[in-house]
């Protein structure tokens, strides 16, 4: 860190010497580079100060025996380094190496991850607590609403019907006694549950104390063995995490393929539905054509039978002689003339009948008028 600080005055002197030579654009570029480097150094020093403050706070707080055993060698090494650094600082300041910086950064990253993990656990615990409170409030609200409904149904209706009667007061007292009895039962259940939870708490505290005593009895060899096992478990966890990542990637690809096949299946289902509708229409059209074909076959059979009949008639038909045809024609003409003559006579008779009817009606009306004017008795 001090090497970078010692490099900056030389660069500033070079910039001061080359101000007359470099153009303004290059000077701006150098200023931006220096500001970027300074910001990086600032963040780095802040991180180192944060780590140093954590170490100081660890030195000041009281540690447990297990933590003192685990961190004794590390603190001794750090104290030796600090003493050597304080001795060397009179001559010249040393900067941290790249490996040390990397270790510090990794340690800071792990600490931040732990903090995030603890914050997430606390947030989840708070969320579960608030969800439990909301659920309890909802249950309580439903119970209160049910109790209000039962009270209105059982008590208020009877009291409204029988005001001032002894039955209404007895009903009210019975309801209050029942509610008190239910509350006593709930109180007894909660008391028993509280006692069982206290017993479980004592058991867990006893187990925790036993674990702490066992951890105090552990030696350095056991800690080394635990470290080795921890490293093995970390490797296994890393392998499982890699396998999980591969499985997630595979599941993502399978989900994409499944989505593609789902879309294809949906299209195929729509196509099958359309084809089924078209098949139904075609079947209906085919049935209609078959019915028309049967009707046409029947008509054709009828036409063939009629044609055969007409052919037979035509085959058995004989033309009469000419004189007979002329005679018949003359006879039909005479008959037509007589028909026309009789039709004319019928028309004349109808006209005369109409005139007679008119005259008869006129005479009938005049007679009625005369009878109305001169009655027969007078």
mmCIF file of C-alpha atoms in Angstrom:
data_model
loop_
_atom_site.group_PDB
_atom_site.id
_atom_site.type_symbol
_atom_site.label_atom_id
_atom_site.label_comp_id
_atom_site.label_asym_id
_atom_site.label_seq_id
_atom_site.Cartn_x
_atom_site.Cartn_y
_atom_site.Cartn_z
ATOM 1 C CA UNK A 1 0.000 0.000 0.000
ATOM 2 C CA UNK A 2 2.879 2.344 0.766
ATOM 3 C CA UNK A 3 4.623 1.406 -2.482
ATOM 4 C CA UNK A 4 1.678 2.778 -4.395
ATOM 5 C CA UNK A 5 1.793 5.911 -2.240
ATOM 6 C CA UNK A 6 5.524 6.312 -2.916
ATOM 7 C CA UNK A 7 4.900 5.881 -6.632
ATOM 8 C CA UNK A 8 2.373 8.694 -6.775
ATOM 9 C CA UNK A 9 4.795 11.608 -6.007
ATOM 10 C CA UNK A 10 7.095 10.528 -8.821
ATOM 11 C CA UNK A 11 4.200 10.390 -11.231
ATOM 12 C CA UNK A 12 3.027 13.800 -10.028
ATOM 13 C CA UNK A 13 6.514 15.226 -10.587
ATOM 14 C CA UNK A 14 6.557 13.696 -14.059
ATOM 15 C CA UNK A 15 3.203 15.264 -14.761
ATOM 16 C CA UNK A 16 4.460 18.629 -13.455
ATOM 17 C CA UNK A 17 7.554 18.364 -15.645
ATOM 18 C CA UNK A 18 5.552 17.323 -18.730
ATOM 19 C CA UNK A 19 2.751 19.880 -18.366
ATOM 20 C CA UNK A 20 4.383 22.099 -20.940
ATOM 21 C CA UNK A 21 4.923 19.195 -23.323
ATOM 22 C CA UNK A 22 1.620 17.142 -23.044
ATOM 23 C CA UNK A 23 -1.608 18.466 -24.562
ATOM 24 C CA UNK A 24 -4.760 19.093 -22.543
ATOM 25 C CA UNK A 25 -6.549 15.874 -23.645
ATOM 26 C CA UNK A 26 -3.692 13.682 -22.400
ATOM 27 C CA UNK A 27 -3.614 15.626 -19.142
ATOM 28 C CA UNK A 28 -7.336 14.951 -18.695
ATOM 29 C CA UNK A 29 -6.708 11.255 -19.361
ATOM 30 C CA UNK A 30 -3.903 11.162 -16.776
ATOM 31 C CA UNK A 31 -6.149 12.904 -14.232
ATOM 32 C CA UNK A 32 -8.925 10.352 -14.819
ATOM 33 C CA UNK A 33 -6.503 7.451 -14.459
ATOM 34 C CA UNK A 34 -5.084 8.885 -11.232
ATOM 35 C CA UNK A 35 -8.565 9.519 -9.819
ATOM 36 C CA UNK A 36 -9.606 5.945 -10.686
ATOM 37 C CA UNK A 37 -6.475 4.594 -8.995
ATOM 38 C CA UNK A 38 -7.059 6.767 -5.949
ATOM 39 C CA UNK A 39 -10.672 5.556 -5.642
ATOM 40 C CA UNK A 40 -9.476 1.938 -5.860
ATOM 41 C CA UNK A 41 -6.838 2.602 -3.196
ATOM 42 C CA UNK A 42 -9.471 4.319 -1.043
ATOM 43 C CA UNK A 43 -11.827 1.330 -1.180
ATOM 44 C CA UNK A 44 -8.890 -0.984 -0.467
ATOM 45 C CA UNK A 45 -7.792 1.015 2.592
ATOM 46 C CA UNK A 46 -11.379 1.164 3.851
ATOM 47 C CA UNK A 47 -11.634 -2.598 3.581
ATOM 48 C CA UNK A 48 -8.286 -3.068 5.403
ATOM 49 C CA UNK A 49 -9.347 -0.645 8.146
ATOM 50 C CA UNK A 50 -12.614 -2.556 8.551
ATOM 51 C CA UNK A 51 -10.702 -5.839 8.882
ATOM 52 C CA UNK A 52 -8.264 -4.261 11.372
ATOM 53 C CA UNK A 53 -11.159 -2.915 13.444
ATOM 54 C CA UNK A 54 -12.701 -6.386 13.506
ATOM 55 C CA UNK A 55 -9.412 -7.824 14.792
ATOM 56 C CA UNK A 56 -9.203 -5.133 17.471
ATOM 57 C CA UNK A 57 -12.789 -5.833 18.559
ATOM 58 C CA UNK A 58 -11.969 -9.543 18.775
ATOM 59 C CA UNK A 59 -8.965 -8.729 20.986
ATOM 60 C CA UNK A 60 -11.141 -6.642 23.307
ATOM 61 C CA UNK A 61 -14.188 -8.962 23.745
ATOM 62 C CA UNK A 62 -14.061 -11.967 26.174
ATOM 63 C CA UNK A 63 -13.594 -15.232 24.308
ATOM 64 C CA UNK A 64 -14.673 -18.735 25.182
ATOM 65 C CA UNK A 65 -12.150 -21.483 25.826
ATOM 66 C CA UNK A 66 -12.801 -23.180 22.488
ATOM 67 C CA UNK A 67 -12.395 -19.911 20.569
ATOM 68 C CA UNK A 68 -9.241 -19.069 22.509
ATOM 69 C CA UNK A 69 -7.769 -22.450 21.624
ATOM 70 C CA UNK A 70 -8.692 -22.073 17.967
ATOM 71 C CA UNK A 71 -7.467 -18.490 17.602
ATOM 72 C CA UNK A 72 -4.440 -18.591 19.912
ATOM 73 C CA UNK A 73 -1.940 -19.441 17.190
ATOM 74 C CA UNK A 74 -3.458 -16.945 14.753
ATOM 75 C CA UNK A 75 -3.343 -14.066 17.256
ATOM 76 C CA UNK A 76 0.207 -14.931 18.256
ATOM 77 C CA UNK A 77 1.248 -14.846 14.609
ATOM 78 C CA UNK A 78 -0.539 -11.551 14.071
ATOM 79 C CA UNK A 79 1.099 -10.024 17.177
ATOM 80 C CA UNK A 80 4.530 -11.139 15.982
ATOM 81 C CA UNK A 81 3.814 -9.553 12.625
ATOM 82 C CA UNK A 82 2.649 -6.322 14.271
ATOM 83 C CA UNK A 83 5.782 -6.143 16.433
ATOM 84 C CA UNK A 84 8.013 -6.763 13.446
ATOM 85 C CA UNK A 85 6.096 -4.141 11.499
ATOM 86 C CA UNK A 86 6.397 -1.619 14.358
ATOM 87 C CA UNK A 87 10.138 -2.230 14.492
ATOM 88 C CA UNK A 88 10.591 -1.939 10.741
ATOM 89 C CA UNK A 89 8.337 1.144 10.466
ATOM 90 C CA UNK A 90 11.151 3.317 11.852
ATOM 91 C CA UNK A 91 13.259 2.511 8.778
ATOM 92 C CA UNK A 92 10.671 2.221 6.017
ATOM 93 C CA UNK A 93 7.037 1.039 5.663
ATOM 94 C CA UNK A 94 6.205 -2.333 4.079
ATOM 95 C CA UNK A 95 3.149 -2.971 1.921
ATOM 96 C CA UNK A 96 1.030 -6.112 1.970
ATOM 97 C CA UNK A 97 1.748 -8.779 -0.600
ATOM 98 C CA UNK A 98 -0.777 -9.930 -3.174
ATOM 99 C CA UNK A 99 -1.436 -13.199 -1.323
ATOM 100 C CA UNK A 100 -2.119 -11.354 1.921
ATOM 101 C CA UNK A 101 -4.457 -8.951 0.142
ATOM 102 C CA UNK A 102 -6.218 -11.900 -1.487
ATOM 103 C CA UNK A 103 -6.625 -13.621 1.897
ATOM 104 C CA UNK A 104 -7.996 -10.441 3.447
ATOM 105 C CA UNK A 105 -10.433 -9.990 0.576
ATOM 106 C CA UNK A 106 -11.552 -13.619 0.861
ATOM 107 C CA UNK A 107 -11.996 -13.230 4.614
ATOM 108 C CA UNK A 108 -14.017 -10.029 4.080
ATOM 109 C CA UNK A 109 -16.102 -11.781 1.431
ATOM 110 C CA UNK A 110 -16.799 -14.686 3.772
ATOM 111 C CA UNK A 111 -17.726 -12.271 6.555
ATOM 112 C CA UNK A 112 -20.139 -10.406 4.282
ATOM 113 C CA UNK A 113 -21.633 -13.727 3.153
ATOM 114 C CA UNK A 114 -22.067 -14.742 6.799
ATOM 115 C CA UNK A 115 -23.686 -11.403 7.588
ATOM 116 C CA UNK A 116 -26.036 -11.766 4.619
ATOM 117 C CA UNK A 117 -26.845 -15.310 5.730
ATOM 118 C CA UNK A 118 -27.562 -14.170 9.279
ATOM 119 C CA UNK A 119 -29.661 -11.263 8.027
ATOM 120 C CA UNK A 120 -31.598 -13.597 5.754
ATOM 121 C CA UNK A 121 -32.153 -16.069 8.592
ATOM 122 C CA UNK A 122 -33.297 -13.264 10.889
ATOM 123 C CA UNK A 123 -35.581 -11.890 8.184
ATOM 124 C CA UNK A 124 -37.076 -15.330 7.567
ATOM 125 C CA UNK A 125 -37.558 -15.831 11.301
ATOM 126 C CA UNK A 126 -39.245 -12.428 11.614
ATOM 127 C CA UNK A 127 -41.387 -13.208 8.583
ATOM 128 C CA UNK A 128 -42.462 -16.534 10.061
ATOM 129 C CA UNK A 129 -43.195 -14.803 13.373
ATOM 130 C CA UNK A 130 -45.351 -12.142 11.712
ATOM 131 C CA UNK A 131 -47.088 -14.774 9.551
ATOM 132 C CA UNK A 132 -47.853 -16.764 12.696
ATOM 133 C CA UNK A 133 -49.242 -13.613 14.335
ATOM 134 C CA UNK A 134 -51.401 -12.886 11.274
ATOM 135 C CA UNK A 135 -52.624 -16.482 11.176
ATOM 136 C CA UNK A 136 -53.421 -16.390 14.891
ATOM 137 C CA UNK A 137 -55.279 -13.093 14.426
ATOM 138 C CA UNK A 138 -57.252 -14.572 11.531
ATOM 139 C CA UNK A 139 -58.176 -17.650 13.583
ATOM 140 C CA UNK A 140 -59.162 -15.439 16.490
ATOM 141 C CA UNK A 141 -61.253 -13.223 14.197
ATOM 142 C CA UNK A 142 -63.080 -16.258 12.766
ATOM 143 C CA UNK A 143 -63.696 -17.568 16.281
ATOM 144 C CA UNK A 144 -65.082 -14.183 17.383
ATOM 145 C CA UNK A 145 -67.315 -13.997 14.310
ATOM 146 C CA UNK A 146 -68.557 -17.534 14.909
ATOM 147 C CA UNK A 147 -69.228 -16.732 18.578
ATOM 148 C CA UNK A 148 -71.108 -13.565 17.560
ATOM 149 C CA UNK A 149 -73.159 -15.527 15.049
ATOM 150 C CA UNK A 150 -73.998 -18.215 17.608
ATOM 151 C CA UNK A 151 -74.855 -15.565 20.222
ATOM 152 C CA UNK A 152 -77.173 -13.783 17.795
ATOM 153 C CA UNK A 153 -78.699 -17.070 16.696
ATOM 154 C CA UNK A 154 -79.189 -18.662 20.123
ATOM 155 C CA UNK A 155 -79.662 -15.718 22.501
ATOM 156 C CA UNK A 156 -80.739 -12.521 20.777
ATOM 157 C CA UNK A 157 -83.556 -14.148 18.807
ATOM 158 C CA UNK A 158 -85.026 -15.803 21.901
ATOM 159 C CA UNK A 159 -84.610 -12.632 23.986
ATOM 160 C CA UNK A 160 -86.266 -10.522 21.271
ATOM 161 C CA UNK A 161 -89.189 -12.960 21.131
ATOM 162 C CA UNK A 162 -89.525 -13.361 24.930
ATOM 163 C CA UNK A 163 -88.625 -10.037 26.502
ATOM 164 C CA UNK A 164 -88.683 -9.915 30.325
ATOM 165 C CA UNK A 165 -89.302 -13.655 30.656
ATOM 166 C CA UNK A 166 -87.462 -16.070 32.931
ATOM 167 C CA UNK A 167 -86.560 -18.338 29.994
ATOM 168 C CA UNK A 168 -84.567 -15.556 28.322
ATOM 169 C CA UNK A 169 -82.509 -14.932 31.470
ATOM 170 C CA UNK A 170 -81.962 -18.672 31.963
ATOM 171 C CA UNK A 171 -80.850 -18.974 28.336
ATOM 172 C CA UNK A 172 -78.434 -16.094 28.820
ATOM 173 C CA UNK A 173 -76.968 -17.596 32.002
ATOM 174 C CA UNK A 174 -76.558 -20.999 30.347
ATOM 175 C CA UNK A 175 -74.740 -19.417 27.409
ATOM 176 C CA UNK A 176 -72.381 -17.507 29.768
ATOM 177 C CA UNK A 177 -71.683 -20.680 31.786
ATOM 178 C CA UNK A 178 -70.969 -22.652 28.601
ATOM 179 C CA UNK A 179 -68.561 -19.983 27.379
ATOM 180 C CA UNK A 180 -66.762 -19.921 30.750
ATOM 181 C CA UNK A 181 -66.511 -23.717 30.705
ATOM 182 C CA UNK A 182 -65.035 -23.632 27.177
ATOM 183 C CA UNK A 183 -62.523 -20.992 28.248
ATOM 184 C CA UNK A 184 -61.541 -23.089 31.291
ATOM 185 C CA UNK A 185 -60.966 -26.082 29.017
ATOM 186 C CA UNK A 186 -58.827 -24.015 26.645
ATOM 187 C CA UNK A 187 -56.880 -22.629 29.629
ATOM 188 C CA UNK A 188 -56.185 -26.152 30.933
ATOM 189 C CA UNK A 189 -55.035 -27.281 27.496
ATOM 190 C CA UNK A 190 -52.712 -24.296 27.162
ATOM 191 C CA UNK A 191 -51.340 -24.905 30.676
ATOM 192 C CA UNK A 192 -50.534 -28.535 29.806
ATOM 193 C CA UNK A 193 -48.960 -27.446 26.528
ATOM 194 C CA UNK A 194 -46.877 -24.829 28.375
ATOM 195 C CA UNK A 195 -45.666 -27.467 30.843
ATOM 196 C CA UNK A 196 -44.674 -29.815 27.999
ATOM 197 C CA UNK A 197 -42.839 -26.994 26.220
ATOM 198 C CA UNK A 198 -40.966 -26.151 29.428
ATOM 199 C CA UNK A 199 -39.922 -29.812 29.770
ATOM 200 C CA UNK A 200 -38.717 -29.815 26.148
ATOM 201 C CA UNK A 201 -36.816 -26.573 26.795
ATOM 202 C CA UNK A 202 -35.093 -28.085 29.832
ATOM 203 C CA UNK A 203 -34.129 -31.149 27.805
ATOM 204 C CA UNK A 204 -32.706 -29.024 25.003
ATOM 205 C CA UNK A 205 -30.772 -26.852 27.468
ATOM 206 C CA UNK A 206 -29.364 -29.989 29.121
ATOM 207 C CA UNK A 207 -28.307 -31.355 25.726
ATOM 208 C CA UNK A 208 -26.727 -28.016 24.842
ATOM 209 C CA UNK A 209 -24.770 -27.965 28.102
ATOM 210 C CA UNK A 210 -23.592 -31.511 27.453
ATOM 211 C CA UNK A 211 -22.411 -30.469 23.983
ATOM 212 C CA UNK A 212 -20.569 -27.468 25.423
ATOM 213 C CA UNK A 213 -18.863 -29.664 28.033
ATOM 214 C CA UNK A 214 -17.865 -32.159 25.365
ATOM 215 C CA UNK A 215 -16.536 -29.314 23.216
ATOM 216 C CA UNK A 216 -14.490 -28.049 26.194
ATOM 217 C CA UNK A 217 -12.973 -31.508 26.670
ATOM 218 C CA UNK A 218 -11.883 -31.657 23.018
ATOM 219 C CA UNK A 219 -8.151 -31.273 22.340
ATOM 220 C CA UNK A 220 -6.103 -29.896 19.462
ATOM 221 C CA UNK A 221 -6.061 -33.283 17.769
ATOM 222 C CA UNK A 222 -9.837 -33.358 17.775
ATOM 223 C CA UNK A 223 -9.920 -29.850 16.329
ATOM 224 C CA UNK A 224 -7.509 -30.921 13.594
ATOM 225 C CA UNK A 225 -9.673 -33.927 12.860
ATOM 226 C CA UNK A 226 -12.752 -31.707 12.792
ATOM 227 C CA UNK A 227 -10.962 -29.342 10.413
ATOM 228 C CA UNK A 228 -10.095 -32.251 8.124
ATOM 229 C CA UNK A 229 -13.670 -33.519 8.256
ATOM 230 C CA UNK A 230 -14.926 -30.000 7.653
ATOM 231 C CA UNK A 231 -12.679 -29.689 4.603
ATOM 232 C CA UNK A 232 -13.930 -33.052 3.332
ATOM 233 C CA UNK A 233 -17.521 -32.021 3.893
ATOM 234 C CA UNK A 234 -16.879 -28.701 2.159
ATOM 235 C CA UNK A 235 -15.462 -30.571 -0.832
ATOM 236 C CA UNK A 236 -18.470 -32.867 -0.843
ATOM 237 C CA UNK A 237 -20.777 -29.842 -0.582
ATOM 238 C CA UNK A 238 -18.951 -28.154 -3.454
ATOM 239 C CA UNK A 239 -19.283 -31.315 -5.538
ATOM 240 C CA UNK A 240 -22.980 -31.507 -4.676
ATOM 241 C CA UNK A 241 -23.377 -27.841 -5.542
ATOM 242 C CA UNK A 242 -21.707 -28.408 -8.907
ATOM 243 C CA UNK A 243 -23.937 -31.408 -9.482
ATOM 244 C CA UNK A 244 -26.929 -29.303 -8.471
ATOM 245 C CA UNK A 245 -25.874 -26.576 -10.928
ATOM 246 C CA UNK A 246 -25.569 -29.176 -13.687
ATOM 247 C CA UNK A 247 -28.956 -30.598 -12.756
ATOM 248 C CA UNK A 248 -30.481 -27.109 -12.762
ATOM 249 C CA UNK A 249 -29.015 -26.466 -16.216
ATOM 250 C CA UNK A 250 -30.306 -29.829 -17.407
ATOM 251 C CA UNK A 251 -33.700 -29.108 -15.870
ATOM 252 C CA UNK A 252 -33.715 -25.719 -17.610
ATOM 253 C CA UNK A 253 -33.004 -27.340 -20.966
ATOM 254 C CA UNK A 254 -35.604 -30.027 -20.289
ATOM 255 C CA UNK A 255 -38.138 -27.358 -19.351
ATOM 256 C CA UNK A 256 -37.412 -25.535 -22.598
ATOM 257 C CA UNK A 257 -37.791 -28.781 -24.563
ATOM 258 C CA UNK A 258 -40.957 -29.563 -22.596
ATOM 259 C CA UNK A 259 -42.326 -26.107 -23.410
ATOM 260 C CA UNK A 260 -41.556 -26.649 -27.095
ATOM 261 C CA UNK A 261 -43.255 -30.055 -27.040
ATOM 262 C CA UNK A 262 -46.208 -28.589 -25.146
ATOM 263 C CA UNK A 263 -46.645 -25.938 -27.834
ATOM 264 C CA UNK A 264 -46.366 -28.644 -30.502
ATOM 265 C CA UNK A 265 -48.887 -30.793 -28.613
ATOM 266 C CA UNK A 266 -51.260 -27.844 -28.318
ATOM 267 C CA UNK A 267 -50.977 -27.165 -32.037
ATOM 268 C CA UNK A 268 -51.499 -30.863 -32.772
ATOM 269 C CA UNK A 269 -54.569 -30.918 -30.498
ATOM 270 C CA UNK A 270 -56.004 -27.859 -32.231
ATOM 271 C CA UNK A 271 -55.279 -29.456 -35.604
ATOM 272 C CA UNK A 272 -56.892 -32.722 -34.461
ATOM 273 C CA UNK A 273 -59.990 -30.817 -33.259
ATOM 274 C CA UNK A 274 -60.213 -29.015 -36.602
ATOM 275 C CA UNK A 275 -59.746 -32.313 -38.452
ATOM 276 C CA UNK A 276 -62.443 -33.968 -36.344
ATOM 277 C CA UNK A 277 -64.838 -31.124 -37.172
ATOM 278 C CA UNK A 278 -63.948 -31.406 -40.858
ATOM 279 C CA UNK A 279 -64.395 -35.195 -40.708
ATOM 280 C CA UNK A 280 -67.845 -34.735 -39.155
ATOM 281 C CA UNK A 281 -68.779 -32.258 -41.887
ATOM 282 C CA UNK A 282 -67.459 -34.605 -44.561
ATOM 283 C CA UNK A 283 -69.374 -37.541 -43.027
ATOM 284 C CA UNK A 284 -72.574 -35.494 -42.966
ATOM 285 C CA UNK A 285 -71.965 -34.477 -46.580
ATOM 286 C CA UNK A 286 -71.287 -38.130 -47.478
ATOM 287 C CA UNK A 287 -74.528 -39.246 -45.799
ATOM 288 C CA UNK A 288 -76.419 -36.529 -47.646
ATOM 289 C CA UNK A 289 -74.855 -37.612 -50.949
ATOM 290 C CA UNK A 290 -75.721 -41.242 -50.191
ATOM 291 C CA UNK A 291 -79.338 -40.289 -49.446
ATOM 292 C CA UNK A 292 -79.485 -38.268 -52.667
ATOM 293 C CA UNK A 293 -77.908 -41.202 -54.516
ATOM 294 C CA UNK A 294 -80.592 -43.555 -53.166
ATOM 295 C CA UNK A 295 -83.302 -41.069 -54.138
ATOM 296 C CA UNK A 296 -81.769 -40.759 -57.602
ATOM 297 C CA UNK A 297 -81.647 -44.556 -57.900
ATOM 298 C CA UNK A 298 -85.340 -44.735 -56.957
ATOM 299 C CA UNK A 299 -86.207 -41.983 -59.455
ATOM 300 C CA UNK A 300 -84.146 -43.757 -62.096
ATOM 301 C CA UNK A 301 -85.952 -47.042 -61.410
ATOM 302 C CA UNK A 302 -89.304 -45.251 -61.659
ATOM 303 C CA UNK A 303 -88.210 -43.516 -64.874
ATOM 304 C CA UNK A 304 -87.035 -46.846 -66.311
ATOM 305 C CA UNK A 305 -90.332 -48.503 -65.399
ATOM 306 C CA UNK A 306 -92.268 -45.602 -66.962
ATOM 307 C CA UNK A 307 -90.015 -45.728 -69.993
ATOM 308 C CA UNK A 308 -90.640 -49.464 -70.375
ATOM 309 C CA UNK A 309 -94.353 -48.916 -70.007
ATOM 310 C CA UNK A 310 -94.309 -46.145 -72.593
ATOM 311 C CA UNK A 311 -92.180 -48.292 -74.881
ATOM 312 C CA UNK A 312 -94.710 -51.118 -74.548
ATOM 313 C CA UNK A 313 -97.545 -48.717 -75.259
ATOM 314 C CA UNK A 314 -95.626 -47.335 -78.215
ATOM 315 C CA UNK A 315 -94.937 -50.825 -79.474
ATOM 316 C CA UNK A 316 -98.644 -51.790 -79.184
ATOM 317 C CA UNK A 317 -99.920 -48.471 -80.572
ATOM 318 C CA UNK A 318 -101.592 -48.537 -83.979
ATOM 319 C CA UNK A 319 -102.539 -45.501 -86.060
ATOM 320 C CA UNK A 320 -106.263 -45.464 -87.055
ATOM 321 C CA UNK A 321 -107.243 -45.035 -90.734
ATOM 322 C CA UNK A 322 -107.618 -41.574 -92.244
ATOM 323 C CA UNK A 323 -111.384 -41.642 -92.872
ATOM 324 C CA UNK A 324 -112.066 -42.675 -89.311
ATOM 325 C CA UNK A 325 -109.815 -39.868 -88.078
ATOM 326 C CA UNK A 326 -111.637 -37.302 -90.309
ATOM 327 C CA UNK A 327 -115.017 -38.592 -89.145
ATOM 328 C CA UNK A 328 -114.020 -38.402 -85.518
ATOM 329 C CA UNK A 329 -112.603 -34.934 -86.056
ATOM 330 C CA UNK A 330 -115.839 -33.709 -87.641
ATOM 331 C CA UNK A 331 -117.810 -35.312 -84.822
ATOM 332 C CA UNK A 332 -115.670 -33.599 -82.188
ATOM 333 C CA UNK A 333 -116.164 -30.254 -84.020
ATOM 334 C CA UNK A 334 -119.957 -30.756 -84.028
ATOM 335 C CA UNK A 335 -119.868 -31.635 -80.357
ATOM 336 C CA UNK A 336 -117.852 -28.527 -79.582
ATOM 337 C CA UNK A 337 -120.383 -26.401 -81.468
ATOM 338 C CA UNK A 338 -123.290 -27.962 -79.605
ATOM 339 C CA UNK A 339 -121.410 -27.416 -76.324
ATOM 340 C CA UNK A 340 -120.904 -23.726 -77.162
ATOM 341 C CA UNK A 341 -124.577 -23.402 -78.166
ATOM 342 C CA UNK A 342 -125.771 -24.970 -74.902
ATOM 343 C CA UNK A 343 -123.347 -22.784 -72.934
ATOM 344 C CA UNK A 344 -124.897 -19.751 -74.656
ATOM 345 C CA UNK A 345 -128.387 -21.035 -73.815
ATOM 346 C CA UNK A 346 -127.360 -21.558 -70.194
ATOM 347 C CA UNK A 347 -126.031 -18.007 -70.008
ATOM 348 C CA UNK A 348 -129.315 -16.649 -71.484
ATOM 349 C CA UNK A 349 -131.330 -18.740 -68.998
ATOM 350 C CA UNK A 350 -129.208 -17.478 -66.106
ATOM 351 C CA UNK A 351 -129.718 -13.870 -67.260
ATOM 352 C CA UNK A 352 -133.503 -14.375 -67.529
ATOM 353 C CA UNK A 353 -133.461 -16.065 -64.088
ATOM 354 C CA UNK A 354 -131.673 -13.069 -62.646
ATOM 355 C CA UNK A 355 -134.257 -10.682 -64.194
ATOM 356 C CA UNK A 356 -137.111 -12.850 -62.851
ATOM 357 C CA UNK A 357 -135.524 -12.859 -59.415
ATOM 358 C CA UNK A 358 -135.170 -9.077 -59.478
ATOM 359 C CA UNK A 359 -138.858 -8.690 -60.484
ATOM 360 C CA UNK A 360 -139.936 -11.166 -57.787
ATOM 361 C CA UNK A 361 -137.916 -9.346 -55.131
ATOM 362 C CA UNK A 362 -139.428 -6.022 -56.249
ATOM 363 C CA UNK A 363 -142.962 -7.438 -56.066
ATOM 364 C CA UNK A 364 -142.207 -8.956 -52.687
ATOM 365 C CA UNK A 365 -140.980 -5.631 -51.292
ATOM 366 C CA UNK A 366 -144.034 -3.732 -52.665
ATOM 367 C CA UNK A 367 -146.371 -6.333 -51.161
ATOM 368 C CA UNK A 368 -144.645 -6.020 -47.803
ATOM 369 C CA UNK A 369 -144.981 -2.255 -48.007
ATOM 370 C CA UNK A 370 -148.693 -2.505 -48.810
ATOM 371 C CA UNK A 371 -149.249 -4.918 -45.975
ATOM 372 C CA UNK A 372 -147.435 -2.527 -43.667
ATOM 373 C CA UNK A 373 -149.643 0.401 -44.792
ATOM 374 C CA UNK A 374 -153.002 -1.486 -45.020
ATOM 375 C CA UNK A 375 -153.133 -4.399 -42.604
ATOM 376 C CA UNK A 376 -155.677 -7.188 -43.523
ATOM 377 C CA UNK A 377 -157.816 -6.811 -40.354
ATOM 378 C CA UNK A 378 -158.950 -3.286 -41.239
#
